[in-house]
């Protein structure tokens, strides 16, 4: 069994849409990078010289942000990760990101936009493992 995750499964997509999220959604991203980016899947994006996974991911972010903003989304937070304070001691994440969309439909419009679709090859080259957790704000208790 492969414990590295880079793309959503069809089952995960079905579960997400069955939640019937009607408002904003925040995507919690945990990312672990390759030491050297691997452009085997998308050689047309490969730089002239090898680059780090982190550098390849920055290329993905630079490409993606205009499309994210155009779809009404925003990058709320991006920070350096490390080992858990509470959690599995052998698991660590290089980068933590929070992205927000006004609605799940806006997120899907962003992810399927033709301009955006040209850039995820940098993410594929950069990331060896990831987690993406859709989070919905709970109603405030009074």
PDB file of C-alpha atoms in Angstrom:
ATOM      1  CA  UNK A   1       0.000   0.000   0.000  1.00  0.00           C
ATOM      2  CA  UNK A   2       1.297   3.448  -0.949  1.00  0.00           C
ATOM      3  CA  UNK A   3       1.146   5.869   1.976  1.00  0.00           C
ATOM      4  CA  UNK A   4       2.197   8.874  -0.088  1.00  0.00           C
ATOM      5  CA  UNK A   5      -0.634  11.000  -1.403  1.00  0.00           C
ATOM      6  CA  UNK A   6      -0.390  13.493  -4.236  1.00  0.00           C
ATOM      7  CA  UNK A   7      -3.772  13.467  -5.993  1.00  0.00           C
ATOM      8  CA  UNK A   8      -7.353  13.071  -4.754  1.00  0.00           C
ATOM      9  CA  UNK A   9      -9.074   9.759  -5.333  1.00  0.00           C
ATOM     10  CA  UNK A  10     -12.506   9.484  -6.913  1.00  0.00           C
ATOM     11  CA  UNK A  11     -13.867   8.269  -3.560  1.00  0.00           C
ATOM     12  CA  UNK A  12     -12.456  11.340  -1.802  1.00  0.00           C
ATOM     13  CA  UNK A  13     -14.104  13.640  -4.357  1.00  0.00           C
ATOM     14  CA  UNK A  14     -17.453  11.889  -3.863  1.00  0.00           C
ATOM     15  CA  UNK A  15     -17.139  12.256  -0.073  1.00  0.00           C
ATOM     16  CA  UNK A  16     -16.272  15.950  -0.408  1.00  0.00           C
ATOM     17  CA  UNK A  17     -19.236  16.760  -2.641  1.00  0.00           C
ATOM     18  CA  UNK A  18     -21.626  14.660  -0.571  1.00  0.00           C
ATOM     19  CA  UNK A  19     -20.963  17.049   2.336  1.00  0.00           C
ATOM     20  CA  UNK A  20     -23.055  19.645   0.475  1.00  0.00           C
ATOM     21  CA  UNK A  21     -20.860  22.508   1.649  1.00  0.00           C
ATOM     22  CA  UNK A  22     -22.780  25.697   0.908  1.00  0.00           C
ATOM     23  CA  UNK A  23     -20.375  28.397   2.086  1.00  0.00           C
ATOM     24  CA  UNK A  24     -16.682  29.113   2.337  1.00  0.00           C
ATOM     25  CA  UNK A  25     -14.171  26.293   2.546  1.00  0.00           C
ATOM     26  CA  UNK A  26     -10.594  26.490   3.804  1.00  0.00           C
ATOM     27  CA  UNK A  27      -8.130  23.966   2.448  1.00  0.00           C
ATOM     28  CA  UNK A  28      -5.431  22.861   4.889  1.00  0.00           C
ATOM     29  CA  UNK A  29      -2.406  21.726   2.870  1.00  0.00           C
ATOM     30  CA  UNK A  30       0.474  19.738   4.368  1.00  0.00           C
ATOM     31  CA  UNK A  31       3.332  19.188   1.923  1.00  0.00           C
ATOM     32  CA  UNK A  32       6.568  17.205   1.905  1.00  0.00           C
ATOM     33  CA  UNK A  33       9.013  18.003  -0.881  1.00  0.00           C
ATOM     34  CA  UNK A  34      11.444  15.948  -2.891  1.00  0.00           C
ATOM     35  CA  UNK A  35      15.078  16.863  -2.365  1.00  0.00           C
ATOM     36  CA  UNK A  36      15.371  17.325  -6.159  1.00  0.00           C
ATOM     37  CA  UNK A  37      12.268  18.020  -8.246  1.00  0.00           C
ATOM     38  CA  UNK A  38      11.260  15.149 -10.528  1.00  0.00           C
ATOM     39  CA  UNK A  39       9.882  16.356 -13.868  1.00  0.00           C
ATOM     40  CA  UNK A  40       9.576  12.879 -15.371  1.00  0.00           C
ATOM     41  CA  UNK A  41       5.790  13.246 -15.765  1.00  0.00           C
ATOM     42  CA  UNK A  42       5.992  16.774 -17.205  1.00  0.00           C
ATOM     43  CA  UNK A  43       9.365  17.098 -18.972  1.00  0.00           C
ATOM     44  CA  UNK A  44       8.160  20.163 -20.899  1.00  0.00           C
ATOM     45  CA  UNK A  45       8.198  22.101 -17.586  1.00  0.00           C
ATOM     46  CA  UNK A  46      11.644  20.908 -16.563  1.00  0.00           C
ATOM     47  CA  UNK A  47      14.165  23.685 -15.951  1.00  0.00           C
ATOM     48  CA  UNK A  48      17.578  23.614 -17.646  1.00  0.00           C
ATOM     49  CA  UNK A  49      19.288  22.698 -14.367  1.00  0.00           C
ATOM     50  CA  UNK A  50      17.936  20.510 -11.519  1.00  0.00           C
ATOM     51  CA  UNK A  51      16.085  22.422  -8.805  1.00  0.00           C
ATOM     52  CA  UNK A  52      14.819  21.498  -5.361  1.00  0.00           C
ATOM     53  CA  UNK A  53      11.302  20.336  -4.708  1.00  0.00           C
ATOM     54  CA  UNK A  54      10.718  23.520  -2.721  1.00  0.00           C
ATOM     55  CA  UNK A  55      11.815  25.643  -5.715  1.00  0.00           C
ATOM     56  CA  UNK A  56       9.529  23.662  -8.041  1.00  0.00           C
ATOM     57  CA  UNK A  57       6.638  24.174  -5.634  1.00  0.00           C
ATOM     58  CA  UNK A  58       7.293  27.917  -5.623  1.00  0.00           C
ATOM     59  CA  UNK A  59       6.955  27.823  -9.417  1.00  0.00           C
ATOM     60  CA  UNK A  60       3.571  26.129  -8.898  1.00  0.00           C
ATOM     61  CA  UNK A  61       2.491  28.810  -6.396  1.00  0.00           C
ATOM     62  CA  UNK A  62       3.616  31.634  -8.693  1.00  0.00           C
ATOM     63  CA  UNK A  63       1.666  30.095 -11.574  1.00  0.00           C
ATOM     64  CA  UNK A  64      -1.439  29.331  -9.489  1.00  0.00           C
ATOM     65  CA  UNK A  65      -1.994  32.499  -7.453  1.00  0.00           C
ATOM     66  CA  UNK A  66      -3.433  34.629 -10.288  1.00  0.00           C
ATOM     67  CA  UNK A  67      -5.944  31.868 -11.086  1.00  0.00           C
ATOM     68  CA  UNK A  68      -6.801  31.425  -7.408  1.00  0.00           C
ATOM     69  CA  UNK A  69      -7.472  35.150  -7.051  1.00  0.00           C
ATOM     70  CA  UNK A  70      -9.459  35.225 -10.299  1.00  0.00           C
ATOM     71  CA  UNK A  71     -11.744  32.498  -8.917  1.00  0.00           C
ATOM     72  CA  UNK A  72     -12.370  34.508  -5.749  1.00  0.00           C
ATOM     73  CA  UNK A  73      -9.964  32.507  -3.604  1.00  0.00           C
ATOM     74  CA  UNK A  74      -7.075  33.627  -1.476  1.00  0.00           C
ATOM     75  CA  UNK A  75      -3.961  32.246   0.121  1.00  0.00           C
ATOM     76  CA  UNK A  76      -4.438  32.857   3.833  1.00  0.00           C
ATOM     77  CA  UNK A  77      -1.212  31.422   5.169  1.00  0.00           C
ATOM     78  CA  UNK A  78       1.969  29.745   4.023  1.00  0.00           C
ATOM     79  CA  UNK A  79       4.571  28.675   6.556  1.00  0.00           C
ATOM     80  CA  UNK A  80       7.477  26.355   7.132  1.00  0.00           C
ATOM     81  CA  UNK A  81       6.527  23.083   8.791  1.00  0.00           C
ATOM     82  CA  UNK A  82       8.513  20.619  10.825  1.00  0.00           C
ATOM     83  CA  UNK A  83       7.842  17.680  13.123  1.00  0.00           C
ATOM     84  CA  UNK A  84       4.640  17.473  15.139  1.00  0.00           C
ATOM     85  CA  UNK A  85       4.533  18.677  18.715  1.00  0.00           C
ATOM     86  CA  UNK A  86       1.639  16.235  19.167  1.00  0.00           C
ATOM     87  CA  UNK A  87       1.538  13.543  16.527  1.00  0.00           C
ATOM     88  CA  UNK A  88       3.575  10.778  14.944  1.00  0.00           C
ATOM     89  CA  UNK A  89       7.266  11.402  15.749  1.00  0.00           C
ATOM     90  CA  UNK A  90       8.463  10.080  12.381  1.00  0.00           C
ATOM     91  CA  UNK A  91       6.169  12.341  10.336  1.00  0.00           C
ATOM     92  CA  UNK A  92       7.055  15.863   9.307  1.00  0.00           C
ATOM     93  CA  UNK A  93       5.841  18.411   6.770  1.00  0.00           C
ATOM     94  CA  UNK A  94       7.972  20.938   4.918  1.00  0.00           C
ATOM     95  CA  UNK A  95       5.215  23.448   4.207  1.00  0.00           C
ATOM     96  CA  UNK A  96       1.773  24.249   5.606  1.00  0.00           C
ATOM     97  CA  UNK A  97      -0.703  26.303   3.602  1.00  0.00           C
ATOM     98  CA  UNK A  98      -4.224  27.540   4.142  1.00  0.00           C
ATOM     99  CA  UNK A  99      -6.222  28.528   1.068  1.00  0.00           C
ATOM    100  CA  UNK A 100      -9.778  29.825   1.142  1.00  0.00           C
ATOM    101  CA  UNK A 101     -12.557  29.747  -1.426  1.00  0.00           C
ATOM    102  CA  UNK A 102     -15.996  31.314  -1.072  1.00  0.00           C
ATOM    103  CA  UNK A 103     -17.642  28.071  -2.167  1.00  0.00           C
ATOM    104  CA  UNK A 104     -16.747  24.564  -3.237  1.00  0.00           C
ATOM    105  CA  UNK A 105     -17.917  25.415  -6.772  1.00  0.00           C
ATOM    106  CA  UNK A 106     -15.334  28.241  -6.869  1.00  0.00           C
ATOM    107  CA  UNK A 107     -12.616  25.805  -5.811  1.00  0.00           C
ATOM    108  CA  UNK A 108     -13.599  23.429  -8.612  1.00  0.00           C
ATOM    109  CA  UNK A 109     -13.691  26.306 -11.128  1.00  0.00           C
ATOM    110  CA  UNK A 110     -10.153  27.219 -10.052  1.00  0.00           C
ATOM    111  CA  UNK A 111      -8.906  23.615 -10.251  1.00  0.00           C
ATOM    112  CA  UNK A 112     -10.359  23.077 -13.720  1.00  0.00           C
ATOM    113  CA  UNK A 113      -9.509  26.485 -15.270  1.00  0.00           C
ATOM    114  CA  UNK A 114      -7.523  25.979 -18.470  1.00  0.00           C
ATOM    115  CA  UNK A 115      -4.890  28.521 -17.433  1.00  0.00           C
ATOM    116  CA  UNK A 116      -4.374  26.806 -14.090  1.00  0.00           C
ATOM    117  CA  UNK A 117      -4.226  23.286 -15.533  1.00  0.00           C
ATOM    118  CA  UNK A 118      -0.896  24.091 -17.216  1.00  0.00           C
ATOM    119  CA  UNK A 119       0.883  24.548 -13.841  1.00  0.00           C
ATOM    120  CA  UNK A 120       0.268  21.568 -11.547  1.00  0.00           C
ATOM    121  CA  UNK A 121       3.171  19.741 -13.204  1.00  0.00           C
ATOM    122  CA  UNK A 122       5.454  21.833 -10.995  1.00  0.00           C
ATOM    123  CA  UNK A 123       3.523  20.605  -7.957  1.00  0.00           C
ATOM    124  CA  UNK A 124       3.823  17.002  -9.150  1.00  0.00           C
ATOM    125  CA  UNK A 125       7.572  17.446  -9.615  1.00  0.00           C
ATOM    126  CA  UNK A 126       7.939  19.045  -6.176  1.00  0.00           C
ATOM    127  CA  UNK A 127       5.790  16.977  -3.833  1.00  0.00           C
ATOM    128  CA  UNK A 128       6.609  13.520  -2.548  1.00  0.00           C
ATOM    129  CA  UNK A 129       3.670  13.439  -0.107  1.00  0.00           C
ATOM    130  CA  UNK A 130       0.786  15.697   0.849  1.00  0.00           C
ATOM    131  CA  UNK A 131      -2.478  16.021   2.693  1.00  0.00           C
ATOM    132  CA  UNK A 132      -5.379  18.293   1.725  1.00  0.00           C
ATOM    133  CA  UNK A 133      -8.128  18.689   4.293  1.00  0.00           C
ATOM    134  CA  UNK A 134     -11.221  20.760   3.417  1.00  0.00           C
ATOM    135  CA  UNK A 135     -12.320  22.638   6.546  1.00  0.00           C
ATOM    136  CA  UNK A 136     -15.647  24.377   7.092  1.00  0.00           C
ATOM    137  CA  UNK A 137     -16.120  26.931   9.862  1.00  0.00           C
ATOM    138  CA  UNK A 138     -18.461  25.797  12.608  1.00  0.00           C
ATOM    139  CA  UNK A 139     -21.381  28.021  13.605  1.00  0.00           C
ATOM    140  CA  UNK A 140     -20.541  30.120  16.643  1.00  0.00           C
ATOM    141  CA  UNK A 141     -22.232  29.088  19.853  1.00  0.00           C
ATOM    142  CA  UNK A 142     -23.742  31.903  21.869  1.00  0.00           C
TER     143      UNK A 142
END
